[in-house]
CSV table of N, CA and C and ligand atoms in Angstrom, one decimal:
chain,number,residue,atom,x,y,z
S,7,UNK,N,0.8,-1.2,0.0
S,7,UNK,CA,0.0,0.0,0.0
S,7,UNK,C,0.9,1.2,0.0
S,8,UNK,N,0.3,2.5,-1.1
S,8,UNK,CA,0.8,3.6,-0.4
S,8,UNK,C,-0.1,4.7,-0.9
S,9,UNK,N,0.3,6.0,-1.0
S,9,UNK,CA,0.0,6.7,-1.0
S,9,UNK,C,-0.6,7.8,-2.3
S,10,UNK,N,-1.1,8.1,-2.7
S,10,UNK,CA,-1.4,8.3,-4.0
S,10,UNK,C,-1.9,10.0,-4.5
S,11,UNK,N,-1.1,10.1,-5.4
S,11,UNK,CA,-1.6,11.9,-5.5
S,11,UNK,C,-2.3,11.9,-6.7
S,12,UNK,N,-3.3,12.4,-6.8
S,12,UNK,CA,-4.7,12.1,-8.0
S,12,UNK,C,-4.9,13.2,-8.8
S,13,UNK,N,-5.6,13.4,-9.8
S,13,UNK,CA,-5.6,14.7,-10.6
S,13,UNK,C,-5.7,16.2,-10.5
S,14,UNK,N,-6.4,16.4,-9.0
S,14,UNK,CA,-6.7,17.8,-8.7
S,14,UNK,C,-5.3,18.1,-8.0
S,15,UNK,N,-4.2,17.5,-8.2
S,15,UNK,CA,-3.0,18.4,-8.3
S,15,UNK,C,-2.7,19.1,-9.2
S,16,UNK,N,-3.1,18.6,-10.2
S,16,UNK,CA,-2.3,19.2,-11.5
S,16,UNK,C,-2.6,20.7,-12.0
S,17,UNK,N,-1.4,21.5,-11.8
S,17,UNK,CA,-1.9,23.0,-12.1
S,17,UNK,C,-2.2,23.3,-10.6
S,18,UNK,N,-2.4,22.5,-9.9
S,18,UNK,CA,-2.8,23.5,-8.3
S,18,UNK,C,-1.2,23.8,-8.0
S,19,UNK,N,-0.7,22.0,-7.6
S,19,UNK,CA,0.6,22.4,-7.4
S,19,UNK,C,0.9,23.1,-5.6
S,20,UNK,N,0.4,22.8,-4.5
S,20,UNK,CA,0.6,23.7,-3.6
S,20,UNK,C,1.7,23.0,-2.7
S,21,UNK,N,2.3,22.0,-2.9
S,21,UNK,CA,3.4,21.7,-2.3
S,21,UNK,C,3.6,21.5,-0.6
S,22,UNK,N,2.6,22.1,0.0
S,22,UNK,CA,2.0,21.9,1.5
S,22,UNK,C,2.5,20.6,1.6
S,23,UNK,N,2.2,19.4,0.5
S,23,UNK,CA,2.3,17.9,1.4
S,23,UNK,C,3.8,17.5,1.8
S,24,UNK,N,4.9,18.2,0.9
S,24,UNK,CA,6.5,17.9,0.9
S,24,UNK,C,6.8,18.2,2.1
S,25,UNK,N,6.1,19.2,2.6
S,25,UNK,CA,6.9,19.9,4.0
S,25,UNK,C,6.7,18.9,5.5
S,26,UNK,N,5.7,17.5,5.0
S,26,UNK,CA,5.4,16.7,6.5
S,26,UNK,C,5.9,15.8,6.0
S,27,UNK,N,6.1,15.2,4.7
S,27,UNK,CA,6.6,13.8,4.6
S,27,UNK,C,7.7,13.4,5.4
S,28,UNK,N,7.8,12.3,5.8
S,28,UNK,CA,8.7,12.2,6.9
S,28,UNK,C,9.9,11.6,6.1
S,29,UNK,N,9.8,11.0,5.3
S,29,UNK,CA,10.7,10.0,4.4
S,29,UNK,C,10.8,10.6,2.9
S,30,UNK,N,10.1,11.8,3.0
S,30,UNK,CA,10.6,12.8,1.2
S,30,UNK,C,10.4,11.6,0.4
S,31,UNK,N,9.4,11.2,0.6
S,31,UNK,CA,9.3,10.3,-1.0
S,31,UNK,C,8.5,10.9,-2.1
S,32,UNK,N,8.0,12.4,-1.9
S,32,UNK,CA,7.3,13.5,-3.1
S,32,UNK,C,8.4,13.3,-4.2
S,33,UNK,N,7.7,13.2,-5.5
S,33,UNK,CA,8.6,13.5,-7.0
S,33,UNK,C,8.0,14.5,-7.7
S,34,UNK,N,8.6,15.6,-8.6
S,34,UNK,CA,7.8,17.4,-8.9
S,34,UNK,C,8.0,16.6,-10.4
S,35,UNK,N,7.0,16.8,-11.0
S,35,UNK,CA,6.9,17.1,-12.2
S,35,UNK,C,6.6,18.7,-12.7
S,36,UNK,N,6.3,18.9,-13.9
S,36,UNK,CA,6.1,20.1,-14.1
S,36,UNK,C,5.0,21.0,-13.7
S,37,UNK,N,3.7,20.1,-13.9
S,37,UNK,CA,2.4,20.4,-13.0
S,37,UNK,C,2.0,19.4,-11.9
S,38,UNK,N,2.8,18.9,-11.5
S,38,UNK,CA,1.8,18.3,-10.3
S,38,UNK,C,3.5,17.3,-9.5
S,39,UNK,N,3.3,17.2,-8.3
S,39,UNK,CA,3.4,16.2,-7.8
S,39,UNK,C,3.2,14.5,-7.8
S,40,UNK,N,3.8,13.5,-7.7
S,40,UNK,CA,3.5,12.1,-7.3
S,40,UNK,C,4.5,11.8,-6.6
S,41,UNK,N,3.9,10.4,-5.7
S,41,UNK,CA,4.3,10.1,-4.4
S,41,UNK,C,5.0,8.5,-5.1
S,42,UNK,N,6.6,8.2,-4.4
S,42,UNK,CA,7.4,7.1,-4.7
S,42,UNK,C,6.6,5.9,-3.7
S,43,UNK,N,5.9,5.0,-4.9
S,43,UNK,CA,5.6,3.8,-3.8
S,43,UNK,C,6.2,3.2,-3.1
S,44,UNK,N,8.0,3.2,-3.3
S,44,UNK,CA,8.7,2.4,-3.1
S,44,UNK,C,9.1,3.2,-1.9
S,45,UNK,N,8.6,4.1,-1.5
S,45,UNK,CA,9.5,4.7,-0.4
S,45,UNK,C,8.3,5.2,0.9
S,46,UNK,N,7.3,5.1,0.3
S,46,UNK,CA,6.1,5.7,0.8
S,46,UNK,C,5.8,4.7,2.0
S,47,UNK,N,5.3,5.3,3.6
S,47,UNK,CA,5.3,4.8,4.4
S,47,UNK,C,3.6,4.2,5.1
S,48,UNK,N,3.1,4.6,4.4
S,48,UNK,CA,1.6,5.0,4.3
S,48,UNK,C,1.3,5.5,5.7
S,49,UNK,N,1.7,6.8,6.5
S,49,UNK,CA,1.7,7.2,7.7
S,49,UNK,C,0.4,8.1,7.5
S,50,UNK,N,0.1,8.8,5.9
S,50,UNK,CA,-1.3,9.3,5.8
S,50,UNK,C,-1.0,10.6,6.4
S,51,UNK,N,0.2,11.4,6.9
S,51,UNK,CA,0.1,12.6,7.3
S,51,UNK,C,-0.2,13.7,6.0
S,52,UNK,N,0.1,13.5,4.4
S,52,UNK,CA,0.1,14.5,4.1
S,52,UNK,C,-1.6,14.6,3.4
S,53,UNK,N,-2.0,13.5,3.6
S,53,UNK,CA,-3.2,14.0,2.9
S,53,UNK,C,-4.2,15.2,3.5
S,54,UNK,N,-4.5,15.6,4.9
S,54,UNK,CA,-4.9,16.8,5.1
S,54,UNK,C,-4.2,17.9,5.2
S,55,UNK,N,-2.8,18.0,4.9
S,55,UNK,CA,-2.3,19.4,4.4
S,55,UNK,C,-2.4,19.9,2.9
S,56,UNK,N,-3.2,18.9,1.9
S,56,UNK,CA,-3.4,19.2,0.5
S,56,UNK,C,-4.2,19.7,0.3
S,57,UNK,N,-4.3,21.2,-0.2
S,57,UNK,CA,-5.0,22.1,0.0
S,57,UNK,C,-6.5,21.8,-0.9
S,58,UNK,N,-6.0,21.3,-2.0
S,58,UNK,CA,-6.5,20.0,-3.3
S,58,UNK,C,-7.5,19.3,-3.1
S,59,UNK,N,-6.8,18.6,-2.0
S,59,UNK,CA,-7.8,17.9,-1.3
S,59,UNK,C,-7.3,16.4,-2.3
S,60,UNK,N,-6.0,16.2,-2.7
S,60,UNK,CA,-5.4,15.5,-4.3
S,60,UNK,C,-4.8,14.2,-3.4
S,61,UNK,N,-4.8,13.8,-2.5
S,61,UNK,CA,-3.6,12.7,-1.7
S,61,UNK,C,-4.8,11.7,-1.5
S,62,UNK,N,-4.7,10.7,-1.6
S,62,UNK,CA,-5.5,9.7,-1.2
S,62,UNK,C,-4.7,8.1,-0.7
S,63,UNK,N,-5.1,7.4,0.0
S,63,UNK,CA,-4.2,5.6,0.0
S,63,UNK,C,-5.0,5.2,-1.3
S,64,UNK,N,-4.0,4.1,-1.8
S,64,UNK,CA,-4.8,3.4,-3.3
S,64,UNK,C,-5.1,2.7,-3.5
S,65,UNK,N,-5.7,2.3,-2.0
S,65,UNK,CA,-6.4,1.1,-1.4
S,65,UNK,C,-8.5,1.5,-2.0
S,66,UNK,N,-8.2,2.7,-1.7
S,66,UNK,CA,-9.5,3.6,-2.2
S,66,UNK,C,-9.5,3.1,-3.7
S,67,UNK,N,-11.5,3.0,-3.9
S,67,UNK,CA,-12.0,2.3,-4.8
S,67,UNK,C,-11.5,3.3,-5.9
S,68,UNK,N,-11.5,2.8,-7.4
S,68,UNK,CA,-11.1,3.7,-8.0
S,68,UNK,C,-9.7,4.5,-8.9
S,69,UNK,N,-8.9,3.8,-8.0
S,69,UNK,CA,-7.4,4.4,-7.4
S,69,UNK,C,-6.3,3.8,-8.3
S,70,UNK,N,-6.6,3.0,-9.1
S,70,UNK,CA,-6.1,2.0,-9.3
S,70,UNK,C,-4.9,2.4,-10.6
S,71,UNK,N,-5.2,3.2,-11.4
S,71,UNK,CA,-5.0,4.2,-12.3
S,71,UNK,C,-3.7,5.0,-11.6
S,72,UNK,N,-4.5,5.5,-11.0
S,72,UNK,CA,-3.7,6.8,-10.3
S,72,UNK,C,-2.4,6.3,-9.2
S,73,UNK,N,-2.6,5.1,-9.5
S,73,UNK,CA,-1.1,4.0,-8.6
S,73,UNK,C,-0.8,3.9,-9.6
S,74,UNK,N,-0.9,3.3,-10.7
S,74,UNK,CA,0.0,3.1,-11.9
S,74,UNK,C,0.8,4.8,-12.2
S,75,UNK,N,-0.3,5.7,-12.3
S,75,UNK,CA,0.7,6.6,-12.7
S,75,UNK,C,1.7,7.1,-11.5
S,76,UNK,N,1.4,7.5,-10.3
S,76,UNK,CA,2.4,7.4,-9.3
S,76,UNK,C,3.8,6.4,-9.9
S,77,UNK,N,3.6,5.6,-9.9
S,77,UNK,CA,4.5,4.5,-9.8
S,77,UNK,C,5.7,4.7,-11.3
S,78,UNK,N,4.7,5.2,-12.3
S,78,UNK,CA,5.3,5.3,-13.3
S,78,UNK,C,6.1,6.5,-13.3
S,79,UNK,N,6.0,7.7,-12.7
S,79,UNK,CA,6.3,8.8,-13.1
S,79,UNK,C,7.7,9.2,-11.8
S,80,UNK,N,7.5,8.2,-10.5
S,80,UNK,CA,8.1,8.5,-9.7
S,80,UNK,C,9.5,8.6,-9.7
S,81,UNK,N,9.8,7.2,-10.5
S,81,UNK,CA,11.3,7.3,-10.9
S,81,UNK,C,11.8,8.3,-11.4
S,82,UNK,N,11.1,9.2,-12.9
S,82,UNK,CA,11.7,9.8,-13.6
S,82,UNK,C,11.6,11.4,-13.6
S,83,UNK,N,11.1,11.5,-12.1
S,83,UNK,CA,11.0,13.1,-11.9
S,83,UNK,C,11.3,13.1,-10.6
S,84,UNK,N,12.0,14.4,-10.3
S,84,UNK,CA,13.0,15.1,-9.5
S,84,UNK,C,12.4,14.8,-8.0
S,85,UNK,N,13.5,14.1,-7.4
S,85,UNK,CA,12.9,14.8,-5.5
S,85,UNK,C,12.2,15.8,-5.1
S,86,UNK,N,11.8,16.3,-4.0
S,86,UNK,CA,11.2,17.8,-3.6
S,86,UNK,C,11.1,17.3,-2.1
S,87,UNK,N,11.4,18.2,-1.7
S,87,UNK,CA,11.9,18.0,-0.2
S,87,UNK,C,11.1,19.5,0.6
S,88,UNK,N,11.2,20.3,-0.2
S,88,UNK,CA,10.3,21.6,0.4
S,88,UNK,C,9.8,22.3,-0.3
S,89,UNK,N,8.7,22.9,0.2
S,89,UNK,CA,8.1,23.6,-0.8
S,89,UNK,C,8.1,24.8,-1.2
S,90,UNK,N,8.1,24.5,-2.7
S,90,UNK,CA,8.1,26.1,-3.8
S,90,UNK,C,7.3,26.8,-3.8
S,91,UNK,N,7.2,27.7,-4.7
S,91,UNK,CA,5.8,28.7,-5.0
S,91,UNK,C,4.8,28.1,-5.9
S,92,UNK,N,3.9,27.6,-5.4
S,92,UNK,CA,2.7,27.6,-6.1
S,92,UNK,C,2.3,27.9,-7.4
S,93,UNK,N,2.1,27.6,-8.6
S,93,UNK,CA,1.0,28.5,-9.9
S,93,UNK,C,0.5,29.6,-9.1
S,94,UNK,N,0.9,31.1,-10.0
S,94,UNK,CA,-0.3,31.8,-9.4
S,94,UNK,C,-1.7,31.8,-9.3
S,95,UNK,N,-1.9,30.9,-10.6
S,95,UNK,CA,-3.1,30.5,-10.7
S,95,UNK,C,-4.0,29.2,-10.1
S,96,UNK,N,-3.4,28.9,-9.0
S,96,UNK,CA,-3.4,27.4,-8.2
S,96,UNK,C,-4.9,27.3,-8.2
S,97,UNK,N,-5.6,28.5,-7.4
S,97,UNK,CA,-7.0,28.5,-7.1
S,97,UNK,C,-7.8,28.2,-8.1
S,98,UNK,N,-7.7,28.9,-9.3
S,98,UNK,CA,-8.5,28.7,-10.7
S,98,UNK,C,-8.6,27.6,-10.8
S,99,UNK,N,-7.8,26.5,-10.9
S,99,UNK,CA,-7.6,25.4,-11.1
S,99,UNK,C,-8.0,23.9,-10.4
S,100,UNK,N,-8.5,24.6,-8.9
S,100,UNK,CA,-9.1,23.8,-8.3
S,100,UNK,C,-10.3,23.3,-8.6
S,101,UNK,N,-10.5,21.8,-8.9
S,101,UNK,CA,-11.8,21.3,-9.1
S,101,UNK,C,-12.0,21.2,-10.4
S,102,UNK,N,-11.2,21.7,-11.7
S,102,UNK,CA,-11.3,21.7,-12.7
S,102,UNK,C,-10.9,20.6,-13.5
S,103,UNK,N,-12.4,19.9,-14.2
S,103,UNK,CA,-12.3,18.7,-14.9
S,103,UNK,C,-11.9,18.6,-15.8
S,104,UNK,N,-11.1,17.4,-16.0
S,104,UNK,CA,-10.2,17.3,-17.2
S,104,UNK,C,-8.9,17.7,-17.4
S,105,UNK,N,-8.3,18.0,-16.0
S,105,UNK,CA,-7.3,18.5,-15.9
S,105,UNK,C,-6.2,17.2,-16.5
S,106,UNK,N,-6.4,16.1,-16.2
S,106,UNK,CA,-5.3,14.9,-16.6
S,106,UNK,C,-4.9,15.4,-18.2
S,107,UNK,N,-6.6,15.2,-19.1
S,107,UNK,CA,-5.8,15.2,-20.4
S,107,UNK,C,-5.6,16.1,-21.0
S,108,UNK,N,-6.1,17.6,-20.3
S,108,UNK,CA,-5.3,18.9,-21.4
S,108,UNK,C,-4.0,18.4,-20.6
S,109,UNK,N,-3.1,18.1,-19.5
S,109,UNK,CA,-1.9,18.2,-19.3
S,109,UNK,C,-1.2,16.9,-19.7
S,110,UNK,N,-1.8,16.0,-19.7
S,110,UNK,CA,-1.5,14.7,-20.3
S,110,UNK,C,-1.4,13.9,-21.8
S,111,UNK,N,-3.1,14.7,-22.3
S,111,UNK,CA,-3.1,13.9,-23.6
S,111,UNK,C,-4.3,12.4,-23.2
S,112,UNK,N,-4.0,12.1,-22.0
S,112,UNK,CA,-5.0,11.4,-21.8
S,112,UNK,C,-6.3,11.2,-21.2
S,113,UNK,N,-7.5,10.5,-20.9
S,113,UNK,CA,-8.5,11.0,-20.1
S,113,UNK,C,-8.2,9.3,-18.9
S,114,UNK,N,-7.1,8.5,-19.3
S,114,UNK,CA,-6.9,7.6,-18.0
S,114,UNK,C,-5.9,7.2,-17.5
S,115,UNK,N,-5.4,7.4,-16.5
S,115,UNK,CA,-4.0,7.8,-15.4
S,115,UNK,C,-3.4,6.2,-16.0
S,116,UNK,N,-3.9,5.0,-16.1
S,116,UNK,CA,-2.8,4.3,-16.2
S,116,UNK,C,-2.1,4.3,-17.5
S,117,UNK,N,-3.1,5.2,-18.2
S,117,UNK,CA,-2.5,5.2,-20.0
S,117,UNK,C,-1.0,6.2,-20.2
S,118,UNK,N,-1.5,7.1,-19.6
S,118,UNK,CA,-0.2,8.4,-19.1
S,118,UNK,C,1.5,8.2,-19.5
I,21,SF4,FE1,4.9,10.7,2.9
I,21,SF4,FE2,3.3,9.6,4.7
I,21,SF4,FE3,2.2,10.8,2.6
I,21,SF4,FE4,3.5,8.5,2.2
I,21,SF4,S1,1.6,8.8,3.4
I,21,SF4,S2,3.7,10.4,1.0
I,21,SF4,S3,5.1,8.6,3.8
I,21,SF4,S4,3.5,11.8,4.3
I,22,F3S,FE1,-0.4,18.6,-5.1
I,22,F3S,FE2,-1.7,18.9,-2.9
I,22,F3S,FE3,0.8,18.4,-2.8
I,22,F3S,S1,-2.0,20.1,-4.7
I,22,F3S,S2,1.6,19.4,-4.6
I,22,F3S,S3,-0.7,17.0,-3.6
I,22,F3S,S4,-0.3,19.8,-1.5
């Protein structure tokens, strides 16, 4: 089991969850964060500092997608250990559907 960061990061971007992980297993892509399964402790602290509301375990129905992309993306994007500045436009973005495939190309996380 671990931890899982889901679409309504993408473009929010608020970085709040990097600053409690205890074990820095956060990886930054260009819009959004994902969480290293391989490192991930499932201690669940950062999901209510996500302003997003984007952190979930992927044990949650549904999730199943959004573990594959975790998993896939974790190796090949950068550490983050604290957090940056935000999009200024983080708020707009909140809640906004379809955010995977205008930034993706796709409309399902394990296709990514
Ligand atoms: Fe880090 Fe814990 Fe969140 Fe996993 S569940 S990403 S270990 S804060
Ligand atoms: Fe994304 Fe929420 Fe972290 S918006 S960067 S998962 S605080």
């Amino acid at each position: 089991m671990a931890y899982v960061v889901t679409e309504n990061c993408i473009r929010c971007k608020y970085m709040d969850c990097v600053t409690v992980c205890p074990v820095d297993c956060f990886r930054e892509g260009d819009t959004m964060l994902v969480i290293d399964p391989d490192v991930c402790i499932d201690c669940g602290v950062c999901t209510p500092e996500c302003p997003a509301d984007a952190i979930r375990p992927d044990v949650e129905d549904g999730l199943r997608g959004w573990a594959a992309f975790n998993a896939r993306y974790a190796p090949a994007w950068r550490p983050i250990a604290r957090k940056g500045t935000p999009p200024p436009d983080a708020p707009a973005w909140d809640g906004v559907v379809g955010k995977l495939q205008s930034a993706f190309g796709v409309a399902d996380p394990s296709l990514a």
